[in-house]
Short mmCIF file of C-alpha atoms in Angstrom, two decimals:
data_model
loop_
_atom_site.label_atom_id
_atom_site.label_comp_id
_atom_site.label_asym_id
_atom_site.label_seq_id
_atom_site.Cartn_x
_atom_site.Cartn_y
_atom_site.Cartn_z
CA MET M 1 -99.46 -23.97 -32.28
CA THR M 2 -96.72 -26.10 -33.79
CA ALA M 3 -94.53 -23.21 -34.90
CA LEU M 4 -90.79 -23.70 -34.72
CA ASP M 5 -89.25 -22.67 -31.44
CA LEU M 6 -87.30 -19.43 -31.73
CA SER M 7 -84.15 -21.28 -30.74
CA ALA M 8 -84.47 -23.47 -33.85
CA PRO M 9 -81.92 -22.53 -36.55
CA VAL M 10 -83.37 -21.57 -39.92
CA ALA M 11 -81.35 -21.84 -43.13
CA VAL M 12 -81.90 -19.94 -46.36
CA VAL M 13 -80.30 -21.31 -49.53
CA GLY M 14 -79.96 -18.79 -52.34
CA THR M 15 -79.07 -15.24 -51.36
CA GLY M 16 -80.64 -13.08 -54.04
CA THR M 17 -83.35 -10.53 -53.30
CA MET M 18 -85.92 -13.09 -52.14
CA GLY M 19 -83.44 -15.15 -50.14
CA GLN M 20 -82.20 -12.08 -48.30
CA GLY M 21 -85.75 -10.95 -47.59
CA ILE M 22 -86.83 -14.33 -46.19
CA ALA M 23 -83.68 -14.52 -44.07
CA GLN M 24 -84.40 -11.06 -42.67
CA VAL M 25 -87.95 -12.08 -41.74
CA ALA M 26 -86.77 -15.18 -39.86
CA LEU M 27 -83.94 -13.23 -38.24
CA VAL M 28 -86.14 -10.39 -36.96
CA ALA M 29 -88.61 -12.99 -35.66
CA GLY M 30 -85.84 -14.26 -33.38
CA HIS M 31 -84.30 -17.31 -35.08
CA PRO M 32 -80.61 -18.03 -35.61
CA VAL M 33 -80.26 -17.82 -39.42
CA ARG M 34 -77.65 -19.43 -41.64
CA LEU M 35 -77.13 -18.24 -45.22
CA TYR M 36 -75.75 -20.45 -47.94
CA ASP M 37 -75.14 -19.83 -51.62
CA ALA M 38 -73.37 -22.12 -54.10
CA ALA M 39 -71.52 -19.12 -55.54
CA PRO M 40 -68.47 -18.35 -53.38
CA GLY M 41 -68.70 -15.12 -51.40
CA LEU M 42 -72.37 -14.38 -52.08
CA ALA M 43 -73.57 -15.55 -48.67
CA LYS M 44 -71.21 -13.14 -46.90
CA LYS M 45 -72.32 -10.28 -49.19
CA ALA M 46 -75.93 -11.15 -48.41
CA ALA M 47 -75.27 -11.11 -44.66
CA ALA M 48 -73.66 -7.68 -45.02
CA ALA M 49 -76.65 -6.43 -47.05
CA ILE M 50 -79.11 -7.65 -44.42
CA THR M 51 -77.08 -6.00 -41.69
CA ALA M 52 -77.08 -2.74 -43.67
CA ARG M 53 -80.87 -2.87 -44.03
CA LEU M 54 -81.26 -3.42 -40.30
CA ASP M 55 -78.96 -0.43 -39.73
CA ARG M 56 -81.24 1.71 -41.89
CA LEU M 57 -84.27 0.53 -39.90
CA VAL M 58 -82.51 1.65 -36.73
CA GLU M 59 -81.83 5.05 -38.30
CA LYS M 60 -85.52 5.37 -39.17
CA GLY M 61 -86.56 4.40 -35.66
CA ARG M 62 -88.33 1.21 -36.72
CA VAL M 63 -85.92 -1.12 -34.91
CA ASP M 64 -83.99 -0.35 -31.75
CA ALA M 65 -80.22 -0.76 -31.69
CA ALA M 66 -80.28 -3.57 -29.13
CA ALA M 67 -82.65 -5.65 -31.28
CA ARG M 68 -80.46 -4.99 -34.32
CA ASP M 69 -77.34 -6.11 -32.45
CA ALA M 70 -79.08 -9.26 -31.22
CA ALA M 71 -80.30 -10.07 -34.73
CA THR M 72 -76.94 -9.60 -36.41
CA GLY M 73 -75.43 -11.78 -33.70
CA ARG M 74 -77.72 -14.61 -34.81
CA LEU M 75 -76.85 -14.24 -38.51
CA SER M 76 -74.09 -16.26 -40.11
CA ALA M 77 -72.89 -17.02 -43.64
CA VAL M 78 -71.71 -20.58 -44.24
CA ASP M 79 -69.47 -21.94 -46.98
CA ASP M 80 -70.68 -25.50 -47.32
CA LEU M 81 -74.08 -27.19 -47.46
CA THR M 82 -73.00 -29.50 -44.65
CA ASP M 83 -72.94 -26.45 -42.37
CA LEU M 84 -76.75 -26.54 -42.47
CA ALA M 85 -76.86 -29.71 -40.38
CA GLY M 86 -78.88 -29.08 -37.24
CA CYS M 87 -81.29 -26.62 -38.88
CA ASP M 88 -84.98 -27.22 -38.28
CA LEU M 89 -86.15 -25.41 -41.41
CA VAL M 90 -84.43 -24.86 -44.74
CA VAL M 91 -86.03 -22.43 -47.21
CA GLU M 92 -84.78 -22.50 -50.80
CA ALA M 93 -84.77 -19.42 -53.05
CA VAL M 94 -82.55 -20.45 -55.96
CA LEU M 95 -83.09 -20.46 -59.73
CA GLU M 96 -86.58 -21.34 -60.98
CA GLN M 97 -85.34 -24.53 -62.62
CA LEU M 98 -86.80 -27.88 -61.57
CA ASP M 99 -83.61 -29.90 -61.91
CA VAL M 100 -81.60 -27.34 -59.91
CA LYS M 101 -84.08 -27.39 -57.06
CA GLN M 102 -84.40 -31.18 -57.05
CA ARG M 103 -80.62 -31.68 -56.86
CA LEU M 104 -80.38 -29.14 -54.03
CA PHE M 105 -83.00 -30.87 -51.90
CA GLN M 106 -81.54 -34.31 -52.62
CA ASP M 107 -78.22 -33.01 -51.30
CA LEU M 108 -79.94 -31.43 -48.30
CA GLU M 109 -81.56 -34.74 -47.39
CA GLU M 110 -78.07 -36.14 -46.85
CA VAL M 111 -77.25 -33.30 -44.45
CA VAL M 112 -80.28 -32.40 -42.32
CA ALA M 113 -82.22 -34.53 -39.84
CA GLU M 114 -85.34 -36.40 -40.97
CA ASP M 115 -87.60 -34.06 -39.00
CA CYS M 116 -86.17 -30.92 -40.63
CA LEU M 117 -88.84 -29.05 -42.56
CA LEU M 118 -87.85 -28.39 -46.18
CA ALA M 119 -89.49 -25.54 -48.09
CA THR M 120 -89.29 -23.98 -51.53
CA ASN M 121 -90.13 -20.38 -52.34
CA THR M 122 -90.98 -21.24 -55.93
CA SER M 123 -93.64 -19.11 -57.59
CA SER M 124 -94.06 -21.09 -60.80
CA LEU M 125 -92.89 -24.68 -60.37
CA SER M 126 -94.88 -27.59 -58.99
CA VAL M 127 -94.15 -28.25 -55.32
CA THR M 128 -95.08 -31.87 -55.97
CA ALA M 129 -92.55 -32.11 -58.80
CA VAL M 130 -89.73 -30.58 -56.73
CA ALA M 131 -90.46 -33.04 -53.91
CA GLY M 132 -90.75 -35.96 -56.33
CA ALA M 133 -87.03 -36.71 -56.16
CA LEU M 134 -86.92 -36.86 -52.35
CA LYS M 135 -86.78 -39.86 -50.05
CA HIS M 136 -89.07 -38.13 -47.54
CA PRO M 137 -91.41 -35.84 -49.52
CA GLY M 138 -93.90 -35.63 -46.66
CA ARG M 139 -91.84 -32.94 -44.90
CA PHE M 140 -91.63 -30.79 -48.03
CA VAL M 141 -93.84 -27.68 -48.50
CA GLY M 142 -94.04 -24.51 -50.51
CA LEU M 143 -93.50 -21.26 -48.62
CA HIS M 144 -94.20 -18.63 -51.24
CA PHE M 145 -93.27 -15.19 -49.93
CA PHE M 146 -94.04 -12.05 -51.90
CA ASN M 147 -91.40 -9.49 -52.79
CA PRO M 148 -90.26 -7.58 -50.76
CA ALA M 149 -90.60 -10.33 -48.16
CA PRO M 150 -89.91 -8.12 -45.10
CA LEU M 151 -92.76 -5.77 -46.07
CA LEU M 152 -95.51 -7.82 -47.73
CA PRO M 153 -97.55 -9.85 -45.23
CA LEU M 154 -98.81 -12.71 -47.41
CA VAL M 155 -97.25 -16.18 -47.47
CA GLU M 156 -98.83 -18.98 -49.51
CA VAL M 157 -98.29 -22.29 -47.70
CA VAL M 158 -98.48 -24.88 -50.48
CA SER M 159 -99.08 -28.56 -49.88
CA GLY M 160 -97.71 -30.86 -52.55
CA HIS M 161 -99.34 -34.18 -53.37
CA ALA M 162 -97.18 -35.98 -50.79
CA THR M 163 -96.95 -33.24 -48.13
CA ASP M 164 -97.91 -34.40 -44.65
CA GLU M 165 -100.61 -32.38 -42.94
CA ALA M 166 -98.36 -31.95 -39.91
CA ALA M 167 -95.63 -30.40 -42.07
CA ALA M 168 -98.06 -27.97 -43.71
CA THR M 169 -99.48 -26.99 -40.33
CA ARG M 170 -96.01 -26.41 -38.89
CA ALA M 171 -95.06 -24.24 -41.87
CA TYR M 172 -98.32 -22.27 -41.54
CA ASP M 173 -97.90 -21.72 -37.80
CA THR M 174 -94.26 -20.71 -38.24
CA ALA M 175 -95.11 -18.12 -40.89
CA LYS M 176 -97.83 -16.77 -38.61
CA ALA M 177 -95.39 -16.58 -35.69
CA TRP M 178 -93.08 -14.55 -37.94
CA GLY M 179 -95.80 -11.90 -38.20
CA LYS M 180 -96.98 -12.94 -41.64
CA THR M 181 -100.51 -13.71 -42.87
CA PRO M 182 -100.32 -17.27 -44.20
CA VAL M 183 -102.94 -18.92 -46.40
CA ARG M 184 -103.24 -22.63 -47.14
CA CYS M 185 -103.12 -23.68 -50.76
CA ALA M 186 -103.06 -26.86 -52.84
CA ASP M 187 -100.31 -27.39 -55.38
CA THR M 188 -101.88 -25.92 -58.50
CA PRO M 189 -100.29 -23.84 -61.28
CA GLY M 190 -99.81 -20.30 -59.97
CA PHE M 191 -101.04 -21.30 -56.48
CA ILE M 192 -103.69 -18.75 -55.42
CA VAL M 193 -102.45 -15.31 -56.41
CA ASN M 194 -100.68 -16.02 -59.69
CA ARG M 195 -103.56 -18.22 -60.83
CA ILE M 196 -106.44 -15.88 -60.03
CA ALA M 197 -104.63 -12.65 -60.99
CA ARG M 198 -104.13 -13.58 -64.66
CA PRO M 199 -107.21 -11.64 -65.92
CA PHE M 200 -105.95 -8.41 -64.36
CA TYR M 201 -103.10 -8.42 -66.86
CA ALA M 202 -104.70 -10.38 -69.69
CA GLU M 203 -107.83 -8.24 -70.14
CA ALA M 204 -105.88 -4.99 -70.19
CA LEU M 205 -103.60 -6.47 -72.84
CA ARG M 206 -106.61 -7.69 -74.85
CA VAL M 207 -108.24 -4.23 -74.78
CA HIS M 208 -104.94 -2.70 -75.90
CA GLU M 209 -104.44 -5.30 -78.66
CA GLU M 210 -107.91 -4.51 -79.99
CA ARG M 211 -106.94 -0.81 -80.06
CA ALA M 212 -109.87 0.15 -77.87
CA ALA M 213 -107.62 2.14 -75.53
CA ASP M 214 -103.94 2.90 -74.94
CA PRO M 215 -101.96 1.63 -71.93
CA ALA M 216 -102.05 4.91 -69.98
CA THR M 217 -105.82 5.17 -70.32
CA ILE M 218 -106.40 1.53 -69.36
CA ASP M 219 -104.20 1.96 -66.29
CA ALA M 220 -106.00 5.17 -65.29
CA VAL M 221 -109.46 3.59 -65.60
CA LEU M 222 -108.49 0.57 -63.51
CA ARG M 223 -106.98 2.82 -60.83
CA GLU M 224 -109.44 5.70 -60.74
CA CYS M 225 -112.62 3.77 -61.48
CA GLY M 226 -111.81 0.20 -60.45
CA GLY M 227 -109.95 1.13 -57.27
CA PHE M 228 -106.79 -0.86 -58.06
CA LYS M 229 -103.59 0.65 -56.64
CA MET M 230 -101.68 0.31 -59.91
CA GLY M 231 -102.67 -0.33 -63.49
CA PRO M 232 -101.48 -3.55 -65.17
CA PHE M 233 -99.13 -1.81 -67.60
CA GLU M 234 -97.26 0.18 -64.97
CA LEU M 235 -97.30 -2.85 -62.64
CA THR M 236 -95.80 -5.23 -65.21
CA ASP M 237 -93.16 -2.60 -65.99
CA LEU M 238 -92.33 -2.65 -62.28
CA ILE M 239 -92.34 -6.45 -62.01
CA GLY M 240 -90.45 -6.90 -65.28
CA GLN M 241 -92.16 -7.81 -68.53
CA ASP M 242 -90.04 -10.94 -68.83
CA VAL M 243 -90.98 -12.09 -65.32
CA ASN M 244 -94.69 -11.43 -65.74
CA GLU M 245 -94.82 -13.00 -69.20
CA ALA M 246 -92.92 -16.07 -67.97
CA VAL M 247 -95.44 -16.61 -65.16
CA THR M 248 -98.35 -16.20 -67.58
CA ARG M 249 -96.79 -18.66 -70.02
CA SER M 250 -95.98 -21.14 -67.26
CA VAL M 251 -99.56 -21.13 -65.93
CA TRP M 252 -100.98 -21.43 -69.47
CA GLU M 253 -98.74 -24.39 -70.31
CA SER M 254 -99.42 -26.03 -66.94
CA PHE M 255 -103.15 -25.88 -67.70
CA PHE M 256 -102.55 -27.54 -71.08
CA GLN M 257 -103.03 -24.27 -72.97
CA ASP M 258 -106.47 -23.56 -71.59
CA PRO M 259 -107.77 -20.47 -73.50
CA LYS M 260 -108.65 -18.79 -70.19
CA PHE M 261 -104.91 -18.38 -69.55
CA THR M 262 -103.72 -17.50 -73.08
CA PRO M 263 -100.65 -15.21 -73.05
CA SER M 264 -100.47 -11.93 -74.97
CA LEU M 265 -98.62 -11.60 -78.27
CA ALA M 266 -98.15 -7.87 -77.55
CA GLN M 267 -96.34 -8.67 -74.31
CA ARG M 268 -94.28 -11.38 -76.03
CA ARG M 269 -93.09 -8.83 -78.60
CA LEU M 270 -92.18 -6.42 -75.81
CA VAL M 271 -90.04 -9.10 -74.14
CA GLU M 272 -88.44 -10.08 -77.44
CA SER M 273 -87.43 -6.47 -78.00
CA ARG M 274 -85.86 -6.43 -74.48
CA ARG M 275 -88.21 -3.67 -73.37
CA LEU M 276 -88.54 -5.20 -69.94
CA GLY M 277 -89.78 -2.22 -67.94
CA ARG M 278 -88.09 -0.16 -65.29
CA LYS M 279 -85.01 -2.37 -65.10
CA SER M 280 -84.23 -1.83 -68.79
CA GLY M 281 -85.40 1.80 -68.92
CA GLN M 282 -88.17 0.97 -71.38
CA GLY M 283 -91.28 -1.15 -71.23
CA TRP M 284 -94.81 -0.04 -71.95
CA PHE M 285 -93.51 3.29 -70.69
CA ALA M 286 -90.08 4.95 -70.70
CA TYR M 287 -88.08 5.52 -67.52
CA GLY M 288 -84.98 7.36 -66.49
CA ALA M 289 -83.65 10.89 -66.64
CA GLY M 290 -84.64 11.41 -70.27
CA ALA M 291 -88.20 10.13 -69.94
CA GLU M 292 -90.99 12.60 -70.59
CA LYS M 293 -92.87 13.50 -67.44
CA ALA M 294 -96.49 12.51 -67.30
CA ALA M 295 -99.56 13.72 -65.49
CA PRO M 296 -99.77 12.98 -61.73
CA HIS M 297 -100.20 9.28 -60.89
CA THR M 298 -99.39 8.27 -64.48
CA ALA M 299 -96.10 6.58 -65.30
CA PRO M 300 -94.05 8.18 -68.12
CA HIS M 301 -94.25 6.26 -71.37
CA THR M 302 -93.59 6.49 -75.08
CA ALA M 303 -97.12 6.37 -76.45
CA PRO M 304 -98.30 9.54 -78.26
CA HIS M 305 -100.16 10.60 -75.10
CA THR M 306 -98.27 10.63 -71.82
CA ALA M 307 -101.51 11.14 -69.89
CA PRO M 308 -104.69 9.07 -70.19
CA HIS M 309 -107.15 10.11 -72.88
CA THR M 310 -109.56 12.50 -71.17
CA ALA M 311 -112.59 14.02 -72.88
CA ALA M 312 -112.82 17.80 -73.24
CA PRO M 313 -115.38 19.62 -71.07
CA ALA M 314 -118.96 19.18 -72.22
CA ALA M 315 -122.30 20.49 -71.03
CA ALA M 316 -124.43 18.23 -68.86
CA PRO M 317 -128.06 17.74 -69.90
CA GLU M 318 -130.66 19.50 -67.79
CA SER M 319 -132.54 16.26 -67.31
CA VAL M 320 -132.34 12.55 -68.05
CA ALA M 321 -134.89 9.77 -67.90
CA LEU M 322 -134.35 6.70 -65.75
CA CYS M 323 -135.87 3.63 -67.38
CA GLY M 324 -136.02 0.69 -64.99
CA GLU M 325 -133.46 -0.13 -62.31
CA LEU M 326 -129.70 0.32 -62.66
CA PHE M 327 -128.97 -2.34 -60.03
CA GLN M 328 -125.12 -2.50 -59.83
CA ALA M 329 -124.96 1.16 -60.88
CA ALA M 330 -127.91 2.36 -58.79
CA ALA M 331 -125.62 4.64 -56.77
CA LEU M 332 -125.40 6.92 -59.82
CA VAL M 333 -128.99 8.13 -59.46
CA PRO M 334 -128.57 10.15 -56.23
CA LEU M 335 -125.22 11.44 -57.53
CA ILE M 336 -126.90 12.72 -60.68
CA GLU M 337 -129.67 14.37 -58.68
CA ALA M 338 -127.12 15.94 -56.31
CA ALA M 339 -125.32 17.40 -59.33
CA GLY M 340 -128.48 19.31 -60.25
CA VAL M 341 -129.56 17.14 -63.17
CA ARG M 342 -133.24 16.29 -63.02
CA VAL M 343 -133.98 12.56 -63.11
CA GLU M 344 -137.37 11.64 -64.52
CA SER M 345 -138.44 8.07 -63.88
CA GLU M 346 -140.20 6.09 -66.57
CA ASP M 347 -141.81 2.69 -66.24
CA ALA M 348 -139.70 -0.12 -67.66
CA THR M 349 -141.25 -2.89 -69.71
CA TYR M 350 -139.11 -5.48 -67.93
CA PRO M 351 -138.58 -4.28 -64.34
CA ASP M 352 -136.37 -7.26 -63.40
CA PHE M 353 -133.86 -6.51 -66.17
CA PRO M 354 -131.14 -3.85 -66.01
CA GLY M 355 -132.44 -0.45 -67.01
CA TRP M 356 -130.75 2.53 -68.59
CA ILE M 357 -130.49 6.29 -68.55
CA GLU M 358 -132.18 7.89 -71.53
CA LEU M 359 -130.31 10.98 -72.76
CA PRO M 360 -132.18 13.91 -74.36
CA ALA M 361 -130.58 13.20 -77.74
CA GLY M 362 -132.11 9.72 -77.72
CA ALA M 363 -129.17 7.49 -76.83
CA ARG M 364 -129.25 4.99 -73.99
CA LEU M 365 -126.58 5.09 -71.30
CA CYS M 366 -126.16 1.53 -69.94
CA LEU M 367 -123.81 -0.25 -67.56
CA ALA M 368 -121.48 -2.53 -69.52
CA ASP M 369 -123.06 -5.99 -69.70
CA GLY M 370 -120.44 -7.94 -71.65
CA SER M 371 -121.97 -7.28 -75.05
CA SER M 372 -120.79 -4.77 -77.64
CA PRO M 373 -122.72 -1.50 -77.68
CA ASP M 374 -122.84 -1.86 -81.47
CA THR M 375 -125.15 -4.90 -81.16
CA ALA M 376 -127.82 -3.03 -79.18
CA ALA M 377 -131.14 -2.29 -80.89
CA GLU M 378 -130.99 1.38 -79.90
CA PRO M 379 -128.07 3.85 -80.04
CA THR M 380 -126.21 2.87 -76.88
CA ILE M 381 -123.29 4.11 -74.81
CA HIS M 382 -121.85 1.67 -72.28
CA PHE M 383 -120.26 3.00 -69.11
CA ASP M 384 -117.85 0.99 -67.00
CA LEU M 385 -118.28 -0.68 -63.63
CA ALA M 386 -116.84 1.24 -60.66
CA LEU M 387 -115.71 -0.03 -57.30
CA ASP M 388 -117.64 2.91 -55.81
CA TYR M 389 -119.34 5.42 -58.09
CA ALA M 390 -119.26 8.11 -55.41
CA SER M 391 -115.48 8.04 -54.91
CA ALA M 392 -114.45 7.10 -58.47
CA THR M 393 -112.66 9.97 -60.20
CA ARG M 394 -112.77 8.59 -63.74
CA ILE M 395 -115.26 6.68 -65.88
CA ALA M 396 -114.85 5.01 -69.25
CA LEU M 397 -117.52 5.30 -71.95
CA ALA M 398 -117.82 3.11 -75.04
CA PRO M 399 -120.27 4.52 -77.63
CA ALA M 400 -121.77 2.50 -80.45
CA ALA M 401 -120.82 3.66 -83.94
CA ARG M 402 -124.25 5.17 -84.56
CA VAL M 403 -124.32 7.30 -81.41
CA SER M 404 -124.43 10.97 -82.38
CA GLU M 405 -121.82 13.48 -81.29
CA ARG M 406 -124.55 15.34 -79.42
CA ALA M 407 -125.53 12.24 -77.43
CA LEU M 408 -121.92 11.38 -76.63
CA GLY M 409 -121.38 14.95 -75.46
CA GLU M 410 -124.39 14.64 -73.17
CA ALA M 411 -122.99 11.44 -71.67
CA VAL M 412 -119.57 13.00 -71.17
CA GLY M 413 -121.07 16.13 -69.62
CA LEU M 414 -123.30 14.11 -67.32
CA PHE M 415 -120.37 12.26 -65.75
CA GLN M 416 -118.26 15.41 -65.66
CA ALA M 417 -121.06 17.04 -63.66
CA LEU M 418 -120.52 14.24 -61.12
CA GLY M 419 -116.87 15.28 -60.78
CA LYS M 420 -115.48 12.50 -62.98
CA GLU M 421 -112.83 12.59 -65.66
CA VAL M 422 -114.16 10.79 -68.72
CA SER M 423 -112.22 8.51 -71.04
CA VAL M 424 -114.01 7.63 -74.27
CA VAL M 425 -112.75 4.26 -75.51
CA GLY M 426 -113.51 1.98 -78.43
CA ALA M 427 -116.56 -0.24 -78.41
CA ALA M 428 -114.83 -3.04 -76.47
CA PRO M 429 -117.35 -5.55 -75.08
CA GLY M 430 -117.35 -5.25 -71.29
CA LEU M 431 -115.09 -2.17 -71.37
CA ILE M 432 -112.18 -2.39 -68.92
CA VAL M 433 -113.05 -2.68 -65.23
CA ALA M 434 -116.18 -4.79 -65.66
CA ARG M 435 -114.58 -7.53 -67.77
CA THR M 436 -111.54 -7.63 -65.47
CA VAL M 437 -113.56 -7.93 -62.28
CA ALA M 438 -115.99 -10.46 -63.76
CA LEU M 439 -113.13 -12.80 -64.69
CA LEU M 440 -111.43 -12.36 -61.33
CA VAL M 441 -114.69 -13.42 -59.68
CA ASP M 442 -115.00 -16.39 -62.02
CA PHE M 443 -111.40 -17.54 -61.47
CA ALA M 444 -111.86 -17.27 -57.70
CA HIS M 445 -115.04 -19.38 -57.69
CA ASP M 446 -113.36 -21.97 -59.89
CA ALA M 447 -110.31 -22.14 -57.60
CA VAL M 448 -112.42 -22.68 -54.48
CA ALA M 449 -114.54 -25.34 -56.19
CA ARG M 450 -111.41 -27.23 -57.26
CA GLY M 451 -110.01 -27.25 -53.73
CA VAL M 452 -107.17 -24.83 -54.39
CA ALA M 453 -107.94 -22.86 -51.23
CA ALA M 454 -110.77 -21.90 -48.91
CA ALA M 455 -112.89 -18.90 -49.87
CA ASP M 456 -111.58 -16.71 -47.04
CA ASP M 457 -107.99 -17.56 -47.96
CA VAL M 458 -108.63 -16.67 -51.61
CA ASP M 459 -109.94 -13.22 -50.72
CA THR M 460 -107.17 -12.66 -48.19
CA ALA M 461 -104.50 -13.69 -50.70
CA MET M 462 -105.76 -11.35 -53.41
CA ARG M 463 -106.06 -8.39 -51.05
CA LEU M 464 -102.66 -8.84 -49.44
CA GLY M 465 -100.68 -10.47 -52.23
CA VAL M 466 -101.58 -8.07 -55.04
CA ASN M 467 -103.31 -5.31 -53.06
CA TYR M 468 -106.74 -5.61 -54.72
CA PRO M 469 -109.36 -3.26 -53.28
CA ARG M 470 -111.69 -6.17 -52.55
CA GLY M 471 -111.37 -9.91 -52.47
CA PRO M 472 -112.88 -11.28 -55.71
CA LEU M 473 -115.39 -13.52 -53.94
CA SER M 474 -116.76 -10.72 -51.78
CA TRP M 475 -116.75 -8.48 -54.87
CA GLY M 476 -118.81 -11.08 -56.70
CA THR M 477 -121.27 -11.26 -53.83
CA ALA M 478 -121.67 -7.49 -53.86
CA LEU M 479 -122.30 -7.44 -57.61
CA GLY M 480 -124.39 -10.59 -57.61
CA THR M 481 -122.97 -13.83 -58.98
CA TYR M 482 -125.98 -14.07 -61.31
CA TRP M 483 -125.00 -10.74 -62.87
CA VAL M 484 -121.37 -11.84 -63.21
CA ALA M 485 -122.34 -15.12 -64.87
CA ASP M 486 -124.72 -13.34 -67.25
CA PHE M 487 -122.02 -10.78 -68.06
CA LEU M 488 -119.54 -13.54 -68.94
CA ASP M 489 -122.15 -15.37 -71.01
CA ASN M 490 -122.46 -12.19 -73.08
CA MET M 491 -118.69 -11.94 -73.37
CA HIS M 492 -118.59 -15.55 -74.50
CA GLY M 493 -121.11 -14.66 -77.19
CA GLU M 494 -118.78 -11.91 -78.41
CA TYR M 495 -115.64 -14.10 -78.17
CA PRO M 496 -116.75 -17.76 -78.54
CA THR M 497 -113.33 -19.24 -77.77
CA GLY M 498 -113.97 -20.50 -74.23
CA ARG M 499 -111.93 -17.70 -72.67
CA TYR M 500 -115.00 -16.04 -71.16
CA ALA M 501 -117.32 -19.01 -70.66
CA PRO M 502 -118.41 -18.95 -66.98
CA SER M 503 -117.01 -21.78 -64.89
CA GLN M 504 -119.38 -24.40 -63.57
CA ALA M 505 -118.64 -23.15 -60.07
CA LEU M 506 -119.81 -19.64 -60.96
CA ARG M 507 -122.92 -20.97 -62.72
CA GLN M 508 -123.79 -23.02 -59.64
CA ALA M 509 -123.27 -20.04 -57.34
CA ALA M 510 -125.48 -17.95 -59.61
CA ALA M 511 -128.19 -20.62 -59.57
CA ARG M 512 -128.11 -20.76 -55.78
CA GLU M 513 -128.36 -16.98 -55.61
CA GLU M 514 -131.26 -16.87 -58.08
CA HIS M 515 -133.28 -19.40 -56.10
CA SER M 516 -132.43 -18.24 -52.61
#
């Protein structure tokens, strides 16, 4: 390993939340740490805040007092940039402004030795562009920690266009020695996580903008059916609507306004109204002492319904007919039988194509395939994709306009018999979970094909950086890349803007799968 020796001093420039977190990580790992901030007095306040956090860790029994005393003995606040001379690594966590960062690193080059590793914690700027003003850009890397840095394990190690391999390797090994899980990444807009995660937010916003479902229901479906820890509306309220929207806009502009990354007008209006989420007391939902309490696991908000839309109890049919194979939803069949509903199998005309469940009232219950249920030849109700149908506690149904109330009631009752809450949503093509997951898979394949990161690093980054229940590439393998590509082709037919057109990388993966 080429990790920095623990005796090597580490400097952190910028002492806000991220700067303090990164400094704490390096300090606990065993390095002497120097804090610097251009604003007088802030470095000392940051050192005091870090010490207070270490004190709380001692109180909780997570750090012993001797280790705390040793760490605080290695921590110092400095008043001048020249005090960083002799450091072997300088990590910057200042304003996300290119000119500010460039000037800082130009000044640092006059202070530190030529073999000092320079790193930026930027989440939205080009590492290559920041290094472009330097005399020695080869020793410059991105070290993108996730907030809160002491708790979240992921670090994206970003190589700019001029970054030396030795510098990237040293940064990677150092992050690993600090107890983090580093992943290697090329300098691309959004790096790994903020590039691939865009559909998680964008598709929820699109479904909301089309009035197919309200924010609380969308969040509940993605949590309770898709297996995500938080829904996109509650998560962006936590992050800050202004922060999330700025990242989305930055990635979109960096990709020359590619329609796959198009921002949301609804989110823009929220930011313009200063409804920024938890920090302002109002975002998609309302927060604070006066906020109306919601159902368990649902954030309070100001929509007419504080809980997700949940269908009233309905009677399950005594029997249903299985026509063909359900493939990705095949796990439903034994669940239905275990619930006491008789499943009668009928021969399918096209056994290699996805089948459906025929309800007694004549409607077809089909897994969402990217098309609108209104375009089907028969009265059709689409149900959403689940991470695991056995453990999912909610399912979304999208009925076509001509589906009878009786048939919809049968569908609702059937899933309620399986122990699921049911949310009936508008006839949105691809519903909620399926369209989100399909695009995450597509974005991941595209990123790997373009050399952004290795496949294992992509899945690791998405699991650890944003806590997804599965890495998108392994999720795509489980679903079948052919199915994902076909799903997105159908979505593209519904929205022929290019937003949903499968990437060439996904098409190629699907072709390999089909002929393997």
